[in-house]
Amino acid sequence: MCGIVAYVGDKQAAPIIIKGLKRLEYRGYDSAGIALLNGKLNVYKKQGKVADLEQVLDGKTLNSTIGIGHTRWATHGEPNDVNAHPHYSGSKNLALIHNGIIENYESLKKELISRGHTFDSDTDSEVLIHLIEDIRDNNDCTLGRAVRLAMQQVIGAYAIVVMDKDAPSQLIAARKGSPLVIGVGKGEFFLASDATPIIEYTNEVVYLDDYEIAVINEGELEVKSHKDVPKTPYIQTLEMELESIEKGGYEHFMLKEIFEQSRSIGDCLRGRIYPKDALIKLGGLRKHGNTIANANRIIIVACGTSWHAGLVAEYIFEELARIPVEVEYASEFRYRNPIINEGDVVFAISQSGETADTLAALELAKKKGAHIYGVCNVVGSSIARLTDAGVYTHAGPEIGVASTKAFTAQVTVLTLIALMIAKKRNSLSDEAIKELSRELESVPEKVAIALENAAEIEKISAVYKDAKNFLYLGRGYNFPVALEGALKLKEISYIHAEGYPAAEMKHGPIALIDEEMPVVVIATRDSSYDKVVSNIQEVKARKGKIIAVVTKGDALIPSMADHVIEVPDTHPVLMPLVSVIPLQFLSYYIAVMRGCNVDQPRNLAKSVTVE
Ligand code: F6R
């Protein structure tokens, strides 16, 4: 939520920052701004997209080798030009960009107003820069020290970058709870909310930790704790490729990411699965396999699509590894005084690794003595660093706001973990592990076949693009897929949709069914197939329209359904990896036909770093 980018070096800052903001626009897109030093400290900002900001900049002299930029997802104060970042200090000598939420901003603001400060915006962020300037002026100290002292007064989450009119080669950054990466180039530094704006310039990065402050000055980087203890910056080399963050000829990132899934599931499996030996190797969990296998129960915390992957995992872990699993919305878990016993195992699932509720749920679990593990996509993310250990999904950067390839990669990793535990607990025979592993290895190929349905699903989408509501039904492993299909449609096409376990339909939702209601039924061959067929008949008897996702070669359902989408057969445990593909396409094409902004749906942001 909110993207921040900053640059200091010997190049022109504006083009680097604008390009970076475009790469980060998936994090927030209700307004954008930039501060540059050109004799004066100039701030330009505009409600709308980065493209609207570019129009404001058009024709201006932007000569500056230092600058900070921001793309906003509003929390405090509506999206408008004034509330956009950067924010000036009272004297206009300092400017700041901020990602996060300052919880005690009202009391800080009151205190600052009583000391003569006046504010232009309704944001919590503007308070920070006034506070920093107030401390600097009253203590006659360096800006670095002022930032440090200011952050000690702040309650909440922040990643900030501050620049000073009188320090043309200095940027100061601080973080707690919101991500911040520093790219280290040759005599130049890049700061950003994630590595995507940085990667085309350097792959050497430093992830700032909570309560750390970075001072970049005259080509030197110094990191200190907020208690002024010097830290040695740990420079990591990123493996991310530039093309992985570009659209590569696709109209939208979401479409590109849907089509990437055969490859991304393959990447996720590579080097981790050895069917011949019934062996699963997960380097990240190497020393933790026994702890997980001996757990009395596993709790999974996640949000949104990742929660749906968690629900699939509940079914898989319980079936294969015979360990009780509870799946919790992270936001509920953290506020309901959950019972966690020493030795419980808690898994967090998160694409971004930055979701505030998931992070806080993990912190709570850790405090209560649980072993905490992560399944994350973004390398070096906060959750990945907080956990005792974990497994990366290796799906590559996911930029479309609607999660697609991250979901299938999460389910793949969770299946591998379940197999690893099953082996340790002897809950599956080696033969069964070999068979499932071989089947898992064939999933990328099966996903590639499911991807060939795109054109056919586009045609079905044209029929239903104006529907007001959709129902999604599935049973067993396909129930979480129904939830995921409904979420995808809601978030990008703004059509109301609900996912239900197919058998629950009779207990309420059936009242909604009439000739106007499209019902997507995931009816692949498994032990509940006959029951799902009965559910289809119940819908047809009430004139609902059936779009059925079936196993290739199904001879029965095509005679009942209005539309049929075939997917290759696989083991029921693995079916979500294949059956979700048509639902991703359906939501995508409907959204495109309705003229919606698929990659940047209204009100949403990719990383929900506020609770
Ligand atoms: C839906 C979607 C969200 C995320 C949720 C959790 O398409 O993208 O529901 O799944 O915000 O995000 P992560 O996985 O980054 O923790």
Short mmCIF file of N, CA, C and O in Angstrom, two decimals, residues 24 147 254 318 322 349 371 374 376-377 415 429 435 488 517 528 599:
data_model
loop_
_atom_site.label_atom_id
_atom_site.label_comp_id
_atom_site.label_asym_id
_atom_site.label_seq_id
_atom_site.Cartn_x
_atom_site.Cartn_y
_atom_site.Cartn_z
N LEU A 24 5.64 0.67 -9.34
CA LEU A 24 5.03 0.47 -8.02
C LEU A 24 3.56 0.85 -8.00
O LEU A 24 2.93 0.79 -6.95
N VAL A 147 15.37 12.67 12.69
CA VAL A 147 14.49 11.58 12.22
C VAL A 147 14.44 10.49 13.29
O VAL A 147 13.38 9.98 13.63
N MET A 254 -2.13 -9.16 -15.39
CA MET A 254 -2.90 -10.31 -14.91
C MET A 254 -2.92 -11.43 -15.95
O MET A 254 -2.74 -12.60 -15.62
N GLU A 318 -4.55 -32.43 6.19
CA GLU A 318 -5.30 -33.40 7.00
C GLU A 318 -5.39 -34.73 6.28
O GLU A 318 -5.28 -35.79 6.89
N ARG A 322 -2.31 -36.19 8.10
CA ARG A 322 -3.14 -36.51 9.26
C ARG A 322 -2.77 -35.66 10.48
O ARG A 322 -2.65 -36.14 11.60
N ILE A 349 0.81 -17.60 5.11
CA ILE A 349 0.90 -17.64 3.65
C ILE A 349 0.71 -16.22 3.14
O ILE A 349 -0.28 -15.57 3.49
N HIS A 371 6.00 -22.19 16.92
CA HIS A 371 7.02 -22.18 15.86
C HIS A 371 6.36 -21.51 14.66
O HIS A 371 5.26 -21.90 14.27
N GLY A 374 6.88 -19.52 7.14
CA GLY A 374 6.27 -18.70 6.10
C GLY A 374 6.25 -19.40 4.75
O GLY A 374 7.14 -20.20 4.44
N CYS A 376 6.06 -17.58 1.35
CA CYS A 376 6.02 -16.22 0.77
C CYS A 376 6.54 -16.26 -0.66
O CYS A 376 7.33 -17.13 -1.02
N ASN A 377 6.14 -15.25 -1.41
CA ASN A 377 6.68 -15.13 -2.78
C ASN A 377 7.83 -14.13 -2.83
O ASN A 377 8.81 -14.36 -3.51
N THR A 415 1.49 -28.32 -0.88
CA THR A 415 1.39 -29.76 -1.18
C THR A 415 2.73 -30.43 -0.90
O THR A 415 2.79 -31.52 -0.33
N SER A 429 2.18 -44.18 2.47
CA SER A 429 3.23 -45.13 2.10
C SER A 429 4.16 -44.48 1.09
O SER A 429 3.78 -43.50 0.42
N GLU A 435 3.54 -41.84 -6.17
CA GLU A 435 2.47 -41.63 -7.16
C GLU A 435 2.02 -40.16 -7.19
O GLU A 435 1.91 -39.55 -8.24
N LYS A 488 -12.04 -13.41 -7.38
CA LYS A 488 -11.42 -12.84 -8.59
C LYS A 488 -12.44 -11.99 -9.35
O LYS A 488 -12.14 -10.89 -9.78
N MET A 517 -29.35 -15.81 -13.06
CA MET A 517 -28.18 -16.12 -12.20
C MET A 517 -27.21 -17.12 -12.83
O MET A 517 -27.52 -18.31 -12.93
N SER A 528 -16.98 -36.69 -4.77
CA SER A 528 -18.27 -36.02 -4.59
C SER A 528 -18.94 -35.65 -5.94
O SER A 528 -19.91 -34.90 -5.97
N ASP A 599 -5.61 -4.49 -13.97
CA ASP A 599 -4.41 -4.57 -13.14
C ASP A 599 -4.47 -3.66 -11.92
O ASP A 599 -3.73 -3.85 -10.96
#
